[in-house]
Short mmCIF file of C-alpha atoms and ligand atoms in Angstrom, two decimals:
data_model
loop_
_atom_site.label_atom_id
_atom_site.label_comp_id
_atom_site.label_asym_id
_atom_site.label_seq_id
_atom_site.Cartn_x
_atom_site.Cartn_y
_atom_site.Cartn_z
CA UNK A 1 124.48 86.75 49.28
CA UNK A 2 123.49 90.29 47.44
CA UNK A 3 120.63 90.86 45.78
CA UNK A 4 119.70 93.12 43.40
CA UNK A 5 116.65 95.87 43.35
CA UNK A 6 115.50 97.97 41.28
CA UNK A 7 114.19 101.65 41.85
CA UNK A 8 111.71 103.58 40.26
CA UNK A 9 111.73 106.95 41.02
CA UNK A 10 114.53 109.03 42.95
CA UNK A 11 112.85 112.28 44.06
CA UNK A 12 111.51 112.91 47.95
CA UNK A 13 111.52 109.17 48.73
CA UNK A 14 113.52 107.69 46.55
CA UNK A 15 116.40 109.37 47.65
CA UNK A 16 115.91 108.68 51.38
CA UNK A 17 115.95 104.85 50.46
CA UNK A 18 119.52 104.88 48.70
CA UNK A 19 120.63 106.32 51.59
CA UNK A 20 118.98 104.61 53.92
CA UNK A 21 119.88 100.85 52.08
CA UNK A 22 123.75 101.82 51.85
CA UNK A 23 123.09 103.10 56.02
CA UNK A 24 122.08 99.53 56.81
CA UNK A 25 122.90 97.84 54.12
CA UNK A 26 125.57 95.54 56.95
CA UNK A 27 122.42 95.32 59.18
CA UNK A 28 120.44 93.74 56.64
CA UNK A 29 122.59 91.52 55.14
CA UNK A 30 123.30 90.13 59.54
CA UNK A 31 119.31 89.77 59.33
CA UNK A 32 118.64 88.67 56.11
CA UNK A 33 120.90 87.12 55.22
CA UNK A 34 120.23 89.46 51.83
CA UNK A 35 122.90 92.55 51.05
CA UNK A 36 120.82 94.66 49.18
CA UNK A 37 122.42 96.47 46.27
CA UNK A 38 119.94 98.76 44.12
CA UNK A 39 121.41 98.03 41.17
CA UNK A 40 119.29 100.60 38.93
CA UNK A 41 117.50 103.13 38.85
CA UNK A 42 114.39 104.91 37.11
CA UNK A 43 113.60 108.62 36.57
CA UNK A 44 113.13 111.02 34.43
CA UNK A 45 115.46 113.07 33.75
CA UNK A 46 119.59 112.20 34.38
CA UNK A 47 120.82 115.10 34.10
CA UNK A 48 118.78 116.62 37.56
CA UNK A 49 121.32 116.64 41.10
CA UNK A 50 120.70 114.40 42.98
CA UNK A 51 120.87 114.93 46.35
CA UNK A 52 122.65 110.70 47.11
CA UNK A 53 125.41 109.80 45.51
CA UNK A 54 124.92 107.29 42.48
CA UNK A 55 127.52 105.34 40.61
CA UNK A 56 128.33 105.79 37.10
CA UNK A 57 125.12 104.14 35.61
CA UNK A 58 122.92 103.60 38.01
CA UNK A 59 120.24 105.53 36.25
CA UNK A 60 118.35 105.39 33.77
CA UNK A 61 115.17 106.77 31.49
CA UNK A 62 114.44 103.56 30.08
CA UNK A 63 112.17 101.15 32.74
CA UNK A 64 112.38 98.27 30.31
CA UNK A 65 116.24 98.45 31.39
CA UNK A 66 114.85 97.36 35.03
CA UNK A 67 111.40 95.87 34.50
CA UNK A 68 113.77 93.25 31.90
CA UNK A 69 116.86 93.12 34.52
CA UNK A 70 117.25 89.19 35.17
CA UNK A 71 119.66 90.02 38.62
CA UNK A 72 116.92 92.10 39.48
CA UNK A 73 114.36 90.27 42.39
CA UNK A 74 112.66 92.98 44.01
CA UNK A 75 110.80 96.55 42.10
CA UNK A 76 110.92 99.65 44.55
CA UNK A 77 108.53 101.84 43.63
CA UNK A 78 108.57 105.65 44.31
CA UNK A 79 108.08 107.38 41.60
CA UNK A 80 104.27 108.17 42.43
CA UNK A 81 100.90 108.48 40.24
CA UNK A 82 98.23 105.86 38.52
CA UNK A 83 100.41 105.51 35.19
CA UNK A 84 103.19 104.52 33.83
CA UNK A 85 104.13 103.08 37.90
CA UNK A 86 99.78 100.90 37.12
CA UNK A 87 101.32 99.29 33.85
CA UNK A 88 105.41 99.04 35.30
CA UNK A 89 104.65 97.01 38.10
CA UNK A 90 101.86 94.64 36.89
CA UNK A 91 104.90 94.15 34.55
CA UNK A 92 107.51 93.83 37.16
CA UNK A 93 104.98 91.03 38.92
CA UNK A 94 103.91 89.32 36.22
CA UNK A 95 107.86 89.02 35.81
CA UNK A 96 107.74 87.41 39.12
CA UNK A 97 109.37 90.10 40.69
CA UNK A 98 108.25 91.50 43.99
CA UNK A 99 107.18 95.06 44.65
CA UNK A 100 107.53 97.22 47.38
CA UNK A 101 105.65 100.71 46.62
CA UNK A 102 105.13 104.15 48.61
CA UNK A 103 101.79 104.86 46.35
CA UNK A 104 98.73 104.95 48.28
CA UNK A 105 96.95 106.74 44.91
CA UNK A 106 97.79 103.70 42.96
CA UNK A 107 96.89 101.30 45.95
CA UNK A 108 93.96 102.76 46.30
CA UNK A 109 92.24 102.87 43.35
CA UNK A 110 94.18 99.52 42.33
CA UNK A 111 95.03 97.56 45.28
CA UNK A 112 92.79 94.67 43.93
CA UNK A 113 94.23 94.41 40.14
CA UNK A 114 97.96 94.36 42.22
CA UNK A 115 97.52 92.19 44.76
CA UNK A 116 95.16 90.12 41.73
CA UNK A 117 97.67 89.55 39.83
CA UNK A 118 100.98 89.39 42.52
CA UNK A 119 99.33 85.98 43.95
CA UNK A 120 98.56 84.63 40.51
CA UNK A 121 102.80 85.08 39.95
CA UNK A 122 103.47 83.88 42.77
CA UNK A 123 104.55 86.88 44.06
CA UNK A 124 104.43 89.63 46.77
CA UNK A 125 103.23 93.33 46.92
CA UNK A 126 104.33 95.73 49.91
CA UNK A 127 103.20 98.97 50.46
CA UNK A 128 103.20 100.16 54.24
CA UNK A 129 104.48 103.11 52.97
CA UNK A 130 101.53 104.36 51.52
CA UNK A 131 99.88 105.66 54.08
CA UNK A 132 101.41 107.60 57.26
CA UNK A 133 105.07 107.81 56.42
CA UNK A 134 107.13 106.41 59.20
CA UNK A 135 104.17 105.06 61.11
CA UNK A 136 103.86 101.27 61.43
CA UNK A 137 99.52 101.24 60.20
CA UNK A 138 99.73 98.84 57.37
CA UNK A 139 101.48 95.82 59.14
CA UNK A 140 99.76 96.70 62.93
CA UNK A 141 96.28 95.93 60.97
CA UNK A 142 96.88 93.34 58.51
CA UNK A 143 98.87 91.44 61.07
CA UNK A 144 99.46 92.30 64.52
CA UNK A 145 95.19 93.32 65.02
CA UNK A 146 93.65 90.44 63.27
CA UNK A 147 92.14 88.95 66.27
CA UNK A 148 90.47 92.00 66.49
CA UNK A 149 86.76 93.11 65.17
CA UNK A 150 88.18 96.45 64.90
CA UNK A 151 85.33 98.46 64.56
CA UNK A 152 86.94 102.56 64.09
CA UNK A 153 89.74 104.34 62.91
CA UNK A 154 89.65 107.77 62.87
CA UNK A 155 93.27 109.51 62.66
CA UNK A 156 94.69 113.17 61.34
CA UNK A 157 96.51 111.18 57.90
CA UNK A 158 97.32 114.21 55.77
CA UNK A 159 100.26 116.22 57.40
CA UNK A 160 99.98 119.37 54.77
CA UNK A 161 95.96 119.94 55.81
CA UNK A 162 97.09 119.42 59.93
CA UNK A 163 100.27 121.75 58.93
CA UNK A 164 98.05 124.66 57.37
CA UNK A 165 95.65 123.87 60.39
CA UNK A 166 98.08 124.17 62.92
CA UNK A 167 99.41 127.36 61.40
CA UNK A 168 95.77 128.82 61.46
CA UNK A 169 95.43 128.22 65.02
CA UNK A 170 98.71 129.28 66.44
CA UNK A 171 99.15 132.41 64.06
CA UNK A 172 95.73 133.13 63.72
CA UNK A 173 96.63 133.42 59.68
CA UNK A 174 94.13 132.79 57.02
CA UNK A 175 93.78 129.11 54.95
CA UNK A 176 95.30 131.00 52.32
CA UNK A 177 98.58 132.26 53.87
CA UNK A 178 98.99 129.15 55.63
CA UNK A 179 98.82 127.12 52.94
CA UNK A 180 102.06 129.26 50.68
CA UNK A 181 103.93 128.92 54.19
CA UNK A 182 103.29 125.44 53.78
CA UNK A 183 104.36 126.28 50.40
CA UNK A 184 107.12 127.85 51.05
CA UNK A 185 108.37 125.48 53.64
CA UNK A 186 107.76 122.72 50.54
CA UNK A 187 105.37 120.97 53.14
CA UNK A 188 102.88 121.62 50.08
CA UNK A 189 103.18 120.66 46.81
CA UNK A 190 103.18 122.94 44.04
CA UNK A 191 99.20 121.41 43.30
CA UNK A 192 98.30 121.66 46.81
CA UNK A 193 94.45 120.32 45.55
CA UNK A 194 94.54 116.65 47.00
CA UNK A 195 95.68 117.67 50.04
CA UNK A 196 93.34 120.64 50.60
CA UNK A 197 90.52 118.80 49.55
CA UNK A 198 90.36 115.50 51.28
CA UNK A 199 91.51 113.60 48.65
CA UNK A 200 94.73 112.37 50.17
CA UNK A 201 93.23 111.00 53.35
CA UNK A 202 90.36 109.58 51.26
CA UNK A 203 93.10 107.11 49.69
CA UNK A 204 94.79 106.38 52.81
CA UNK A 205 91.09 105.58 54.55
CA UNK A 206 90.55 103.39 51.72
CA UNK A 207 93.88 101.14 51.84
CA UNK A 208 93.02 101.30 56.38
CA UNK A 209 90.06 100.79 55.96
CA UNK A 210 89.99 98.10 53.28
CA UNK A 211 92.33 96.09 55.63
CA UNK A 212 90.81 96.48 59.14
CA UNK A 213 87.31 95.43 57.76
CA UNK A 214 88.19 92.82 55.74
CA UNK A 215 86.21 94.08 52.72
CA UNK A 216 86.62 96.19 49.52
CA UNK A 217 86.71 99.88 49.79
CA UNK A 218 86.51 102.50 47.12
CA UNK A 219 87.28 105.78 46.79
CA UNK A 220 83.75 106.78 46.15
CA UNK A 221 82.63 105.63 49.18
CA UNK A 222 84.42 108.15 50.92
CA UNK A 223 82.54 111.22 52.05
CA UNK A 224 84.77 113.47 51.16
CA UNK A 225 84.84 117.86 52.41
CA UNK A 226 88.95 119.12 52.66
CA UNK A 227 89.36 122.61 53.90
CA UNK A 228 89.37 125.21 51.85
CA UNK A 229 86.45 126.39 53.30
CA UNK A 230 87.46 126.86 56.68
CA UNK A 231 88.26 130.22 58.19
CA UNK A 232 90.67 132.08 60.69
CA UNK A 233 87.52 133.10 62.73
CA UNK A 234 85.84 129.53 62.70
CA UNK A 235 89.44 128.62 64.21
CA UNK A 236 90.01 131.50 66.85
CA UNK A 237 86.31 130.77 67.89
CA UNK A 238 86.86 126.69 68.07
CA UNK A 239 90.14 127.87 70.38
CA UNK A 240 88.14 129.91 72.43
CA UNK A 241 85.85 126.88 72.93
CA UNK A 242 88.68 124.60 73.84
CA UNK A 243 88.57 123.02 70.66
CA UNK A 244 90.99 122.60 67.99
CA UNK A 245 89.76 122.28 64.44
CA UNK A 246 91.25 119.09 62.56
CA UNK A 247 91.01 117.35 58.83
CA UNK A 248 89.74 113.77 60.69
CA UNK A 249 89.60 111.14 58.43
CA UNK A 250 87.31 107.99 60.24
CA UNK A 251 85.47 105.00 59.79
CA UNK A 252 83.42 102.91 61.41
CA UNK A 253 82.06 99.60 61.18
CA UNK A 254 79.02 98.45 62.87
CA UNK A 255 77.75 95.37 62.30
CA UNK A 256 78.47 95.12 59.07
CA UNK A 257 77.62 98.24 58.35
CA UNK A 258 80.57 100.82 57.08
CA UNK A 259 80.22 104.86 56.95
CA UNK A 260 83.51 106.61 55.61
CA UNK A 261 84.44 110.30 55.89
CA UNK A 262 87.27 112.53 55.30
CA UNK A 263 85.65 116.68 56.92
CA UNK A 264 86.80 119.26 58.96
CA UNK A 265 86.10 118.46 63.00
CA UNK A 266 86.40 120.67 66.49
CA UNK A 267 88.57 118.16 68.85
CA UNK A 268 88.12 118.85 71.50
CA UNK A 269 91.57 120.36 73.23
CA UNK A 270 91.64 116.88 75.97
CA UNK A 271 91.77 114.76 73.15
CA UNK A 272 94.72 112.79 72.16
CA UNK A 273 94.23 113.88 68.25
CA UNK A 274 93.88 117.74 69.49
CA UNK A 275 98.03 117.13 70.25
CA UNK A 276 99.20 116.43 66.58
CA UNK A 277 100.10 119.18 65.38
CA UNK A 278 102.82 120.40 62.57
CA UNK A 279 103.15 117.12 59.44
CA UNK A 280 102.91 114.73 62.09
CA UNK A 281 99.86 112.15 61.53
CA UNK A 282 98.34 109.73 64.27
CA UNK A 283 96.09 106.88 64.14
CA UNK A 284 93.01 105.97 66.41
CA UNK A 285 91.96 102.18 66.23
CA UNK A 286 89.50 100.12 68.54
CA UNK A 287 89.19 97.10 68.47
CA UNK A 288 87.01 94.77 70.74
CA UNK A 289 90.58 93.03 72.13
CA UNK A 290 92.70 95.60 72.55
CA UNK A 291 90.85 98.31 73.17
CA UNK A 292 91.90 101.90 72.35
CA UNK A 293 95.22 102.16 70.42
CA UNK A 294 96.58 104.93 68.80
CA UNK A 295 100.08 105.42 66.24
CA UNK A 296 101.71 108.45 66.43
CA UNK A 297 104.39 109.88 64.17
CA UNK A 298 105.75 111.48 61.04
CA UNK A 299 103.78 111.03 58.31
CA UNK A 300 105.68 112.01 55.37
CA UNK A 301 109.68 113.12 54.68
CA UNK A 302 112.10 111.34 53.05
CA UNK A 303 113.90 108.90 56.02
CA UNK A 304 110.48 108.74 57.40
CA UNK A 305 108.74 107.12 54.57
CA UNK A 306 112.05 105.09 53.46
CA UNK A 307 111.92 103.71 57.03
CA UNK A 308 108.81 102.08 55.51
CA UNK A 309 109.78 101.47 52.49
CA UNK A 310 113.14 100.08 53.94
CA UNK A 311 111.07 97.68 56.55
CA UNK A 312 108.97 96.12 54.19
CA UNK A 313 111.92 95.11 51.92
CA UNK A 314 113.46 93.63 55.59
CA UNK A 315 110.14 90.95 55.77
CA UNK A 316 110.20 90.41 52.25
CA UNK A 317 113.39 89.63 52.18
CA UNK A 318 113.19 87.27 55.45
CA UNK A 319 109.95 85.69 53.78
CA UNK A 320 112.77 85.22 50.70
CA UNK A 321 115.16 83.52 52.92
CA UNK A 322 112.79 81.24 54.24
CA UNK A 323 111.12 80.07 51.04
CA UNK A 324 107.92 82.03 51.58
CA UNK A 325 107.43 85.02 49.70
CA UNK A 326 104.37 84.98 47.42
CA UNK A 327 102.79 82.09 49.79
CA UNK A 328 99.24 82.22 48.69
CA UNK A 329 97.89 85.57 50.92
CA UNK A 330 94.84 84.01 53.36
CA UNK A 331 93.36 87.00 53.24
CA UNK A 332 89.66 87.83 54.33
CA UNK A 333 86.86 89.18 51.59
CA UNK A 334 83.50 90.43 53.42
CA UNK A 335 81.05 91.14 51.82
CA UNK A 336 79.72 94.83 53.36
CA UNK A 337 77.25 97.74 53.31
CA UNK A 338 78.17 101.26 52.85
CA UNK A 339 76.51 103.65 54.86
CA UNK A 340 76.50 107.28 55.09
CA UNK A 341 77.60 108.30 58.84
CA UNK A 342 74.68 109.11 60.35
CA UNK A 343 76.33 108.56 63.74
CA UNK A 344 75.09 111.98 66.30
CA UNK A 345 77.41 114.27 66.77
CA UNK A 346 77.68 117.73 68.42
CA UNK A 347 77.71 120.29 66.11
CA UNK A 348 79.07 123.64 66.08
CA UNK A 349 76.87 126.46 63.98
CA UNK A 350 78.65 130.47 63.62
CA UNK A 351 76.02 132.91 61.76
CA UNK A 352 74.99 136.37 62.38
CA UNK A 353 71.96 138.22 62.52
CA UNK A 354 70.37 141.50 63.43
CA UNK A 355 71.78 143.42 66.77
CA UNK A 356 68.51 144.11 67.74
CA UNK A 357 66.09 142.92 70.40
CA UNK A 358 64.40 140.13 70.42
CA UNK A 359 66.43 138.39 68.15
CA UNK A 360 68.36 135.48 70.56
CA UNK A 361 65.37 134.70 72.25
CA UNK A 362 63.57 134.30 68.78
CA UNK A 363 66.38 132.06 68.07
CA UNK A 364 66.54 130.17 71.32
CA UNK A 365 62.71 129.19 70.49
CA UNK A 366 63.59 128.20 66.84
CA UNK A 367 66.66 125.68 68.55
CA UNK A 368 63.76 124.44 70.71
CA UNK A 369 61.42 124.50 68.26
CA UNK A 370 63.62 122.18 65.57
CA UNK A 371 64.54 120.33 69.64
CA UNK A 372 68.06 120.75 69.20
CA UNK A 373 69.38 121.90 72.37
CA UNK A 374 72.53 124.70 73.05
CA UNK A 375 75.67 123.26 75.01
CA UNK A 376 77.76 126.44 74.65
CA UNK A 377 76.14 129.83 73.34
CA UNK A 378 78.86 132.71 71.99
CA UNK A 379 78.11 136.42 70.05
CA UNK A 380 79.74 139.07 69.83
CA UNK A 381 78.46 142.28 67.82
CA UNK A 382 81.06 142.32 64.56
CA UNK A 383 80.19 146.00 63.48
CA UNK A 384 77.16 148.66 64.25
CA UNK A 385 73.98 146.24 63.82
CA UNK A 386 75.58 143.08 63.27
CA UNK A 387 76.14 140.14 65.46
CA UNK A 388 77.52 136.95 64.94
CA UNK A 389 76.67 133.92 67.48
CA UNK A 390 78.38 130.71 68.03
CA UNK A 391 76.35 127.71 69.01
CA UNK A 392 77.49 124.22 70.24
CA UNK A 393 74.84 122.28 70.41
CA UNK A 394 74.57 118.66 72.28
CA UNK A 395 74.66 116.18 69.94
CA UNK A 396 72.20 115.75 67.22
CA UNK A 397 71.41 113.24 64.12
CA UNK A 398 72.69 114.61 60.90
CA UNK A 399 69.45 114.65 59.30
CA UNK A 400 68.68 117.06 62.77
CA UNK A 401 71.47 120.08 61.78
CA UNK A 402 70.30 120.28 58.12
CA UNK A 403 66.74 121.01 59.28
CA UNK A 404 67.70 123.35 61.75
CA UNK A 405 69.97 125.16 58.67
CA UNK A 406 67.24 125.20 56.99
CA UNK A 407 65.08 126.84 59.89
CA UNK A 408 68.02 129.88 60.46
CA UNK A 409 67.81 130.50 57.28
CA UNK A 410 63.88 131.18 56.77
CA UNK A 411 64.52 132.75 59.97
CA UNK A 412 64.43 137.43 59.10
CA UNK A 413 66.42 138.68 61.24
CA UNK A 414 69.56 135.41 60.29
CA UNK A 415 72.04 137.42 57.79
CA UNK A 416 74.18 134.24 56.71
CA UNK A 417 75.34 130.76 57.80
CA UNK A 418 78.73 130.71 57.72
CA UNK A 419 79.62 127.89 59.54
CA UNK A 420 78.55 123.99 60.21
CA UNK A 421 80.94 121.56 61.60
CA UNK A 422 81.06 118.67 63.28
CA UNK A 423 82.50 118.09 66.91
CA UNK A 424 83.87 115.23 68.42
CA UNK A 425 83.06 113.30 70.71
CA UNK A 426 85.57 113.80 73.85
CA UNK A 427 86.23 109.68 74.59
CA UNK A 428 84.48 107.44 71.98
P1 NAP B 501 109.29 112.70 43.90
O1 NAP B 501 110.30 113.31 44.53
O2 NAP B 501 108.45 113.40 42.82
O3 NAP B 501 109.67 112.26 43.19
C1 NAP B 501 109.13 111.38 41.70
C2 NAP B 501 111.10 110.41 41.40
O4 NAP B 501 110.04 109.87 40.44
C3 NAP B 501 112.05 111.59 40.84
O5 NAP B 501 112.91 110.89 40.55
C4 NAP B 501 111.14 111.11 39.50
O6 NAP B 501 112.23 111.40 38.61
C5 NAP B 501 110.70 110.19 39.31
N1 NAP B 501 109.63 110.16 38.46
C6 NAP B 501 108.50 110.22 37.96
N2 NAP B 501 107.43 109.94 37.11
C7 NAP B 501 107.90 109.11 36.51
C8 NAP B 501 108.12 108.57 35.15
N3 NAP B 501 107.26 108.54 34.18
N4 NAP B 501 108.92 108.42 34.89
C9 NAP B 501 110.89 107.88 35.21
N5 NAP B 501 109.98 108.66 36.26
C10 NAP B 501 109.49 108.76 36.94
O7 NAP B 501 107.86 112.51 44.37
P2 NAP B 501 107.77 111.61 45.75
O8 NAP B 501 107.87 112.40 47.15
O9 NAP B 501 109.26 111.32 46.23
O10 NAP B 501 106.39 110.38 45.72
C11 NAP B 501 106.99 108.79 45.78
C12 NAP B 501 106.19 108.24 46.51
O11 NAP B 501 105.67 107.80 47.95
C13 NAP B 501 104.75 108.72 45.54
O12 NAP B 501 103.42 107.75 45.61
C14 NAP B 501 104.00 109.34 46.82
O13 NAP B 501 102.12 109.61 46.99
C15 NAP B 501 104.67 108.69 47.82
N6 NAP B 501 105.13 109.47 48.77
C16 NAP B 501 106.15 110.43 49.79
C17 NAP B 501 105.64 110.87 50.51
C18 NAP B 501 106.51 112.25 50.47
O14 NAP B 501 106.64 112.23 51.88
N7 NAP B 501 106.83 112.63 49.33
C19 NAP B 501 105.75 110.47 51.90
C20 NAP B 501 104.89 108.83 51.32
C21 NAP B 501 104.38 108.22 50.37
P3 NAP B 501 112.57 113.09 38.25
O15 NAP B 501 113.99 112.50 39.30
O16 NAP B 501 113.80 112.54 37.00
O17 NAP B 501 111.78 114.22 37.90
N1 HSE B 502 100.64 115.15 50.70
C1 HSE B 502 100.95 113.80 52.20
C2 HSE B 502 100.70 114.72 52.90
C3 HSE B 502 102.27 112.91 51.59
O1 HSE B 502 100.37 115.60 53.23
O2 HSE B 502 101.07 114.26 54.64
C4 HSE B 502 102.37 111.91 52.36
O3 HSE B 502 101.37 110.87 52.12
#
């Protein structure tokens, strides 16, 4: 039996979905009893060249043709953005069509509203592709790991920034050069703001944390810092002390107190996340029963993302076949408090000082007075009369690092503080 799908968007992901649906149609029929056919596809520009073969009349620029088509029972949304994608999805749900979406921005900002309407209409919304591209993350957190109390999420969930930071580490390039290369190779978008400023990772963290911690998480709950201020110098110093610099998203649940954060951090070279390079993504999950798990793979791209989209379509077709698609979900929503991340971390501090006798001794005294213990110290003369000092501290609470920064700035021979960054523990 054929099942008609309506596709909203035929760009990078949409084209992958078209190609993979054709390639796997027979297998899907064997697995589910339904032979999938993409009946109509919404685009903006009907005359653009597409990288997949399409039937005459398959494209439309009129969303109503798809949303009002009674043959279409599943809408696959790969157009992106908030509007009109939100309105189209809500209309599809109200018309009792199931929805599969890759749209992390929409799910992060309007997930609760969309899930509510789906539940009221007795249909499903699936969004595995919204986080981590090909990597199964939503499914394991929603299904396979539900016997656990998940306490920690930690990962690299933005491929663009990981590509940029990997380039900076491997070639010594500065941020602007690495970003330009990422754009030239198609890894970074023309407007890379949401990636480099950490917003894309924060939105993905909102989705993951909501599912893992069974609560409602909002974007404003996440402390976000991107990678714009990361310099080639800090990347090279990180290497010298056996670390790599990564944009890390963390979520923790300590007895109902949640901390959610995206920020650049130094990762020790023997930490599993240190080896996640280029546009790859990885997520570390800790469950009280499962222990530590690590998910790794391609976080974006046409076919990797299509793999996740089509996986959701197949799950949906199975449920339709069993007559259970859209059954009320047993979602637990717990009240939890969001608190700032004040866990103690080691810190990397880079600053420049006057290169003259006694200065380092006074700095060492000042660290002692501030109750901050030094773990690693590097000093280099950068120009006549100026030295640069890099200190990695032992673990200190974040409020103490602010006091240390203020005390350093008050010292007469300290010229500037260039960078203060956390260093992730070797094992959590
Ligand atoms: P894209 O290449 O820009 O494709 C967007 C498609 O949607 C295009 O075909 C475009 O039509 C169509 N479209 C956009 N706005 C429209 C509108 N108002 N009316 C009609 N058609 C419209 O985007 P993408 O990279 O495939 O991303 C799609 C979604 O997947 C986004 O939510 C993104 O966050 C998510 N995602 C992407 C990746 C990835 O690797 N790219 C990975 C994971 C998740 P035209 O072709 O005519 O312009
Ligand atoms: N812009 C995203 C990234 C694409 O760089 O990871 C996948 O969501």
